[in-house]
Every structure is written in structure tokens, then in C-alpha cells.
Short mmCIF file of C-alpha atoms in Angstrom, two decimals:
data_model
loop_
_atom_site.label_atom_id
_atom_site.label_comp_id
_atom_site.label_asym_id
_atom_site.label_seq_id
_atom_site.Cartn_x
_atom_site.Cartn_y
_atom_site.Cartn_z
CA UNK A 1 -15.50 -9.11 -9.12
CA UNK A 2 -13.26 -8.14 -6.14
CA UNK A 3 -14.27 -4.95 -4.48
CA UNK A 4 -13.78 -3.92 -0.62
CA UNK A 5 -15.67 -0.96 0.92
CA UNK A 6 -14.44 0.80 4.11
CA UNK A 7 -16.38 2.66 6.64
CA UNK A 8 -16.51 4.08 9.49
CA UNK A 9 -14.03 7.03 9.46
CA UNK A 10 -15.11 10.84 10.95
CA UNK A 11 -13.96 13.14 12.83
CA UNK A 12 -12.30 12.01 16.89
CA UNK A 13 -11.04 13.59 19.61
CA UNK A 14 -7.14 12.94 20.55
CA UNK A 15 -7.24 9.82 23.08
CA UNK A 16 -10.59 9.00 21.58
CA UNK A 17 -11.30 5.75 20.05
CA UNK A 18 -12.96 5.17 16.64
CA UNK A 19 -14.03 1.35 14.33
CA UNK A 20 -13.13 1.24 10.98
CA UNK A 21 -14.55 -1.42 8.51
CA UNK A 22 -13.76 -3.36 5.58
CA UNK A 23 -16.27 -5.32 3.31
CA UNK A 24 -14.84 -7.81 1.07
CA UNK A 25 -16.78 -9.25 -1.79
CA UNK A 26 -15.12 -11.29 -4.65
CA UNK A 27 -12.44 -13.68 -1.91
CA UNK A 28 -12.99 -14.83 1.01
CA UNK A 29 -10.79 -13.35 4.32
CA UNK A 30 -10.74 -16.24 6.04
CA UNK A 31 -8.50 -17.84 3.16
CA UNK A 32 -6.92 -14.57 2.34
CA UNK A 33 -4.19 -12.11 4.14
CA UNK A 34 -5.50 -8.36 4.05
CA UNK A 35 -3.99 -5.52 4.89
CA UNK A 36 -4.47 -1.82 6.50
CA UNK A 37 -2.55 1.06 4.93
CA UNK A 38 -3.02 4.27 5.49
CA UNK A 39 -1.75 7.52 3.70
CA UNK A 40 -1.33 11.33 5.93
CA UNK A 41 -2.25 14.49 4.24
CA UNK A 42 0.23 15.43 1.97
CA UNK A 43 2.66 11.94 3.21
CA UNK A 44 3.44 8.14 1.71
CA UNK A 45 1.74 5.68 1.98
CA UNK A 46 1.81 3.57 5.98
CA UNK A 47 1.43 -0.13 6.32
CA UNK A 48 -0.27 -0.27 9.45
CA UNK A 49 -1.72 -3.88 9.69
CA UNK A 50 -2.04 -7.13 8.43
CA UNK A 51 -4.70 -9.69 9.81
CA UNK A 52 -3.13 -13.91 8.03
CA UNK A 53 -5.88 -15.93 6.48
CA UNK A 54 -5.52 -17.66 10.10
CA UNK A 55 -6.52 -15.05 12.10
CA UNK A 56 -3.03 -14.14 13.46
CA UNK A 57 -2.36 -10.00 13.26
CA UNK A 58 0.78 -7.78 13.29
CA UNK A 59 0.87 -4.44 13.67
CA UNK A 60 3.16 -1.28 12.87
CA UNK A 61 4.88 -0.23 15.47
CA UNK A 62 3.45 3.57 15.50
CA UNK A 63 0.11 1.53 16.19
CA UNK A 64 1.07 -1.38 18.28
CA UNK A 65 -0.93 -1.47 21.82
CA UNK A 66 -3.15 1.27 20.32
CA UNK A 67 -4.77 -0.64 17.18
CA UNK A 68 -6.42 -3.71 17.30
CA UNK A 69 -7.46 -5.87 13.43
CA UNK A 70 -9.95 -8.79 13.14
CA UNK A 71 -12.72 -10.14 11.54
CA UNK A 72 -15.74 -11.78 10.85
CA UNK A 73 -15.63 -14.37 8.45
CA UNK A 74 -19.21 -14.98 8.41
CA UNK A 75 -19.63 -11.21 7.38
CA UNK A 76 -16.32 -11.20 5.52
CA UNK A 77 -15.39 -8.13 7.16
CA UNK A 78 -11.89 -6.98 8.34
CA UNK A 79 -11.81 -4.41 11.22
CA UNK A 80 -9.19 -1.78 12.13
CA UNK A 81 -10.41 -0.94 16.12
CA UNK A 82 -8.31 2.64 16.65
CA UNK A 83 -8.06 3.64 20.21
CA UNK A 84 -5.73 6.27 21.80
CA UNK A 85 -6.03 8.19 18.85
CA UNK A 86 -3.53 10.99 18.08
CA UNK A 87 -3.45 13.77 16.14
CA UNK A 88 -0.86 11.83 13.74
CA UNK A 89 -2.96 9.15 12.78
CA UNK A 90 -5.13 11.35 10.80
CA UNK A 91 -5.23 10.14 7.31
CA UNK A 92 -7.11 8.18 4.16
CA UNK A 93 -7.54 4.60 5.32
CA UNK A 94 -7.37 1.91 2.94
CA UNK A 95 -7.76 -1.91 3.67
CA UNK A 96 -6.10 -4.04 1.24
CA UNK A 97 -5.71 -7.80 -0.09
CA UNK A 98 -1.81 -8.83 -0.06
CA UNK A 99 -0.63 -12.10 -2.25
CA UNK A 100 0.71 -14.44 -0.25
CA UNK A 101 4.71 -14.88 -1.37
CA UNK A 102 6.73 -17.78 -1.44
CA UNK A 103 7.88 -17.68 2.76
CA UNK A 104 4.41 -17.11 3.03
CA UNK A 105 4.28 -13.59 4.09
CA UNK A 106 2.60 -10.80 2.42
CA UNK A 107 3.78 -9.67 -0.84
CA UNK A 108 1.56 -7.72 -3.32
CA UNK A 109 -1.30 -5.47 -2.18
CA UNK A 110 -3.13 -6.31 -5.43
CA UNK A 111 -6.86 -4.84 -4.54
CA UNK A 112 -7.61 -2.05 -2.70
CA UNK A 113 -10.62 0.14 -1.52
CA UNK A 114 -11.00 3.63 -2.41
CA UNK A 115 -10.61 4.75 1.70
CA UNK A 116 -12.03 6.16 4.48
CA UNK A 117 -10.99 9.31 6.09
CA UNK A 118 -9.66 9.66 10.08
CA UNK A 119 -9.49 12.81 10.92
CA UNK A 120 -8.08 13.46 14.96
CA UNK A 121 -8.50 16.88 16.53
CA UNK A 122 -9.90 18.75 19.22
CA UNK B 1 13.44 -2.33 9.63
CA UNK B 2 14.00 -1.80 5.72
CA UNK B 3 14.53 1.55 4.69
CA UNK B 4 13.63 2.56 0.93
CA UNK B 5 14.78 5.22 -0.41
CA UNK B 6 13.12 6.60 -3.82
CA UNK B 7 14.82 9.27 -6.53
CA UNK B 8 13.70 11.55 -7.49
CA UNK B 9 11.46 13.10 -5.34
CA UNK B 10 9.58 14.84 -7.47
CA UNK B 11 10.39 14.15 -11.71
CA UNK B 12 8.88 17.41 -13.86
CA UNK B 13 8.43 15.46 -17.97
CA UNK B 14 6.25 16.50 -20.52
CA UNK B 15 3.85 14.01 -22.90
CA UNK B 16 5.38 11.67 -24.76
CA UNK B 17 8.59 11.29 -22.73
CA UNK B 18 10.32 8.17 -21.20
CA UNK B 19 11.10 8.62 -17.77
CA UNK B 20 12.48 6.30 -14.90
CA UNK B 21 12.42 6.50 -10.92
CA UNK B 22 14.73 4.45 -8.59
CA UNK B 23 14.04 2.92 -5.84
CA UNK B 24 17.10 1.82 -3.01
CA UNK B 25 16.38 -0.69 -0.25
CA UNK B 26 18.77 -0.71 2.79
CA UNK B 27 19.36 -3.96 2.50
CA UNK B 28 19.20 -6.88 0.09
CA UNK B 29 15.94 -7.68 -0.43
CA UNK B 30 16.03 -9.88 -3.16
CA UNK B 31 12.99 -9.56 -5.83
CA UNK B 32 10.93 -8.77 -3.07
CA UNK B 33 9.78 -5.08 -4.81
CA UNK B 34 6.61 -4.21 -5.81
CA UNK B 35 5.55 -1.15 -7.97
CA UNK B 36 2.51 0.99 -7.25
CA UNK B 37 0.76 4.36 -9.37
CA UNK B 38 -1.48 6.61 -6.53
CA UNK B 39 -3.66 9.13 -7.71
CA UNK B 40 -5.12 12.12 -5.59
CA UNK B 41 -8.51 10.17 -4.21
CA UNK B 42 -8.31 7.10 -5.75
CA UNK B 43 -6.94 4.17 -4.33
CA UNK B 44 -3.14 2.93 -5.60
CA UNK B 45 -2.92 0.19 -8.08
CA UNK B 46 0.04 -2.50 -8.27
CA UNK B 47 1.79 -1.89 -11.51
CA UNK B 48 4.48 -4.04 -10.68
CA UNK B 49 5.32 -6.97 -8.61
CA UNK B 50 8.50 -9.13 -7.85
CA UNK B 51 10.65 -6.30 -9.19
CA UNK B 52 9.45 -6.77 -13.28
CA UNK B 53 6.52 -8.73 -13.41
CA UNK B 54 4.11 -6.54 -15.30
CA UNK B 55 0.83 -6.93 -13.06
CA UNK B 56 -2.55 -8.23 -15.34
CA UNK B 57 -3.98 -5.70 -17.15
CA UNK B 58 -0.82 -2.99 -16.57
CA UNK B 59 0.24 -1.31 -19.89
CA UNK B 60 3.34 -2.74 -20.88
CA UNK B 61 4.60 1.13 -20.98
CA UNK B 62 5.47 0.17 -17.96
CA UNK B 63 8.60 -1.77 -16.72
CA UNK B 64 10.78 -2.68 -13.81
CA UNK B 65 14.14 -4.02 -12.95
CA UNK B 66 16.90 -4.62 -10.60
CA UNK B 67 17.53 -6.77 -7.52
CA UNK B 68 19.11 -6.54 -4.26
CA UNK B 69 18.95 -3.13 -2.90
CA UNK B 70 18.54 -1.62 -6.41
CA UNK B 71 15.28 -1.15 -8.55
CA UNK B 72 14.37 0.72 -11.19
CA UNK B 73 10.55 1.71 -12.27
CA UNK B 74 10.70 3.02 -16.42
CA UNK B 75 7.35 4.68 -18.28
CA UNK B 76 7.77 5.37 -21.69
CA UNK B 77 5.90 7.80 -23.98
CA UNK B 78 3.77 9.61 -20.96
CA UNK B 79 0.63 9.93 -21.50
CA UNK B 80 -1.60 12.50 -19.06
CA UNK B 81 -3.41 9.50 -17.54
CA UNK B 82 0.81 8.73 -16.28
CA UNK B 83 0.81 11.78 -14.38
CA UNK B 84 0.44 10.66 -10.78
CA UNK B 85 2.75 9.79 -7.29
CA UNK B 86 4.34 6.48 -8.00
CA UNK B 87 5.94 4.43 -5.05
CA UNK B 88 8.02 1.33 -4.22
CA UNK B 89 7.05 -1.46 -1.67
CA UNK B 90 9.60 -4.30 -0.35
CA UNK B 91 7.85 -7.38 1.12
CA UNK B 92 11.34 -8.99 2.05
CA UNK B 93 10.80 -8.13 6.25
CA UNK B 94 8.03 -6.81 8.14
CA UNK B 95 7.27 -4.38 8.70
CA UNK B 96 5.97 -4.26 4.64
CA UNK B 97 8.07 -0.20 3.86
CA UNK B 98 7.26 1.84 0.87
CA UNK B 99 9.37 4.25 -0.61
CA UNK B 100 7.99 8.24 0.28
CA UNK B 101 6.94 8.47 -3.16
CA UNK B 102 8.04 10.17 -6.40
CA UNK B 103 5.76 12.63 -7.53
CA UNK B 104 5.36 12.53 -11.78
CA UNK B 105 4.19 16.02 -12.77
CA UNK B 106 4.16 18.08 -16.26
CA UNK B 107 6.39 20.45 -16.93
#
């Protein structure tokens, strides 16, 4: 059975820095793509990040410079590492598994945890 | 980047109707649409994927077509369970966009 658990959310200062992570049982991430998406109060849903089964990353632009995804295979974690936090990136995060498409980029986000909340405020 | 543009916003039915939500991309993007049904505290769940491919598992209630920059999501016979925020993804260019959502609520 698939299931990943994230962690790590609370509450942070603006310009504080805060580690979220995802534990993936059911696939492995080192032969899988997964993703970060994240989802404001009362907004869509945000693709934020998205970390290739080789270990290459790419990043939003609202996060670029700012967030930083890896992992540990060993583990099978995925990280989200959130510094310069702002009071806009409050919200539910979610890490994700995407399908990899024909062009080989990310297509469907077909498993999903149930979140962790980032809350930014003085 | 790709813009998508959902309709309507928000889409009051009652139980047992047939309703459909559309989804514009602002640009071709092929098949490259997927469908997804978000409930308040639960994580979303692909409905459908590659425009109308019914994902495994998915009640065939649900359906989706079009191509290009048009898509269409249809649910018949609502059921309470269908009452949730439903919202379109294209995977044709990073950065991955999804619609802002269109909001299925009882009248």
C-alpha cells in the first residue's frame, strides 16, 4: 500500500526558516518523481516543487532561492527545506507522487498525503 | 507559463443532478489535463488523467473531455459524497498550473 506522511509544519516567524518531511512507503523515491504542493487558506492548490527520480529539483518561482527539496533514499524521505519564510507561504503542505508522462516530465499527482500545516506570522 | 482558467467558479446543484465544469488552458496543451476532487482536510484525489482517462477505482459518474486549450469535467446524478472543490491540472510545461478551483455546493 502507498501512503506518504508529512511532518514538520508549526508555527514561524517571517524570515524564519522551517524542514518539512515526507515519508514514502509503498515506491521507492529514488525511482519515482514526487512532488510538493501546497494549498493557502481559503486559495487553489500551488505546485511548488518537484525533486526527478534522479535527484534533479525545480522549483516554483514564488519559492525559487528560498526553498530547497531532496532526499534520502535510504530513508525514502523527500524534504521541502523553507527558509526566508513569508507571511504568504502559509498554507496545508502536501507532498505528492507524479506519473512520469511520455516526454518524461511529471504528469499525474496520483498519491498524496493528507498535509502538514505552515503557518508564518509574528 | 500556462494559465488555466476554470468555469464556473462556484456551481450551486442539488442531488441527483448532472453537472459539468470547464476548464481553458492558455495555450494548446494537448491531452496533457488532469482532473482532481479536494475536500476540506483531506488530501485531493486524481479523478481524471490525460483529459478522459477515468483514474482506477474513480466512479465512472465521472467523465472528461476535450483537447487543446478546452476541457470539460461532467458528474452525473450527484450524490452528497460529490459535493466538494474540483480542479484542473495541465502537465504540458512547467511550471505544473491548476485551475483556481470550482467549488460544487448544494443548493
Amino acid at each position: 500500500e502507498v501512503q506518504l506522511v508529512e511532518t514538520g509544519g508549526g508555527l514561524v516567524q517571517p524570515g524564519g526558516s522551517l524542514g518539512l518531511s515526507c515519508a514514502v512507503s509503498g515506491f521507492k523515491v529514488s525511482n519515482n518523481y514526487v512532488a510538493w504542493v501546497r494549498q493557502a487558506p481559503g486559495k487553489g492548490l500551488e505546485w511548488v516543487s518537484l525533486i526527478y527520480s534522479g535527484g534533479n529539483t525545480v522549483y516554483a518561482e514564488s519559492v525559487k532561492g528560498r526553498f530547497t527539496t531532496s532526499r534520502h533514499t535510504s530513508r525514502n524521505e523527500v524534504y521541502l527545506q523553507m527558509d526566508s519564510l513569508r507571511t504568504d507561504d502559509t498554507a496545508v503542505y502536501f507532498c505528492a507522487r507524479a506519473r512520469v508522462g511520455a516526454r518524461l516530465q511529471a504528469s499525474q499527482l496520483d498519491y498524496w498525503g493528507q498535509g502538514t500545516v505552515v503557518t508564518v506570522s509574528s | 507559463d500556462i494559465q488555466m482558467t476554470q468555469s464556473p467558479s462556484s456551481l450551486p446543484a442539488s442531488v441527483g443532478d448532472t453537472v459539468t465544469i470547464t476548464c481553458q488552458a492558455s495555450q494548446d496543451i494537448k491531452n496533457y489535463l488532469n482532473w482532481y476532487q479536494k475536500k476540506p482536510g483531506k488530501a485531493p484525489r486524481l479523478l481524471v488523467y490525460d483529459a478522459s482517462n477515468l483514474e482506477t477505482g474513480v466512479s465512472s459518474k465521472f467523465s472528461g473531455s476535450g483537447s487543446g486549450t478546452d476541457f470539460t469535467l461532467t458528474i452525473t446524478s450527484l450524490q452528497p459524497e460529490d459535493f466538494a472543490t474540483y480542479y484542473c491540472q495541465q502537465y504540458d510545461n512547467l511550471p505544473i498550473t491548476f485551475g483556481q478551483g470550482t467549488r460544487l455546493e448544494i443548493k
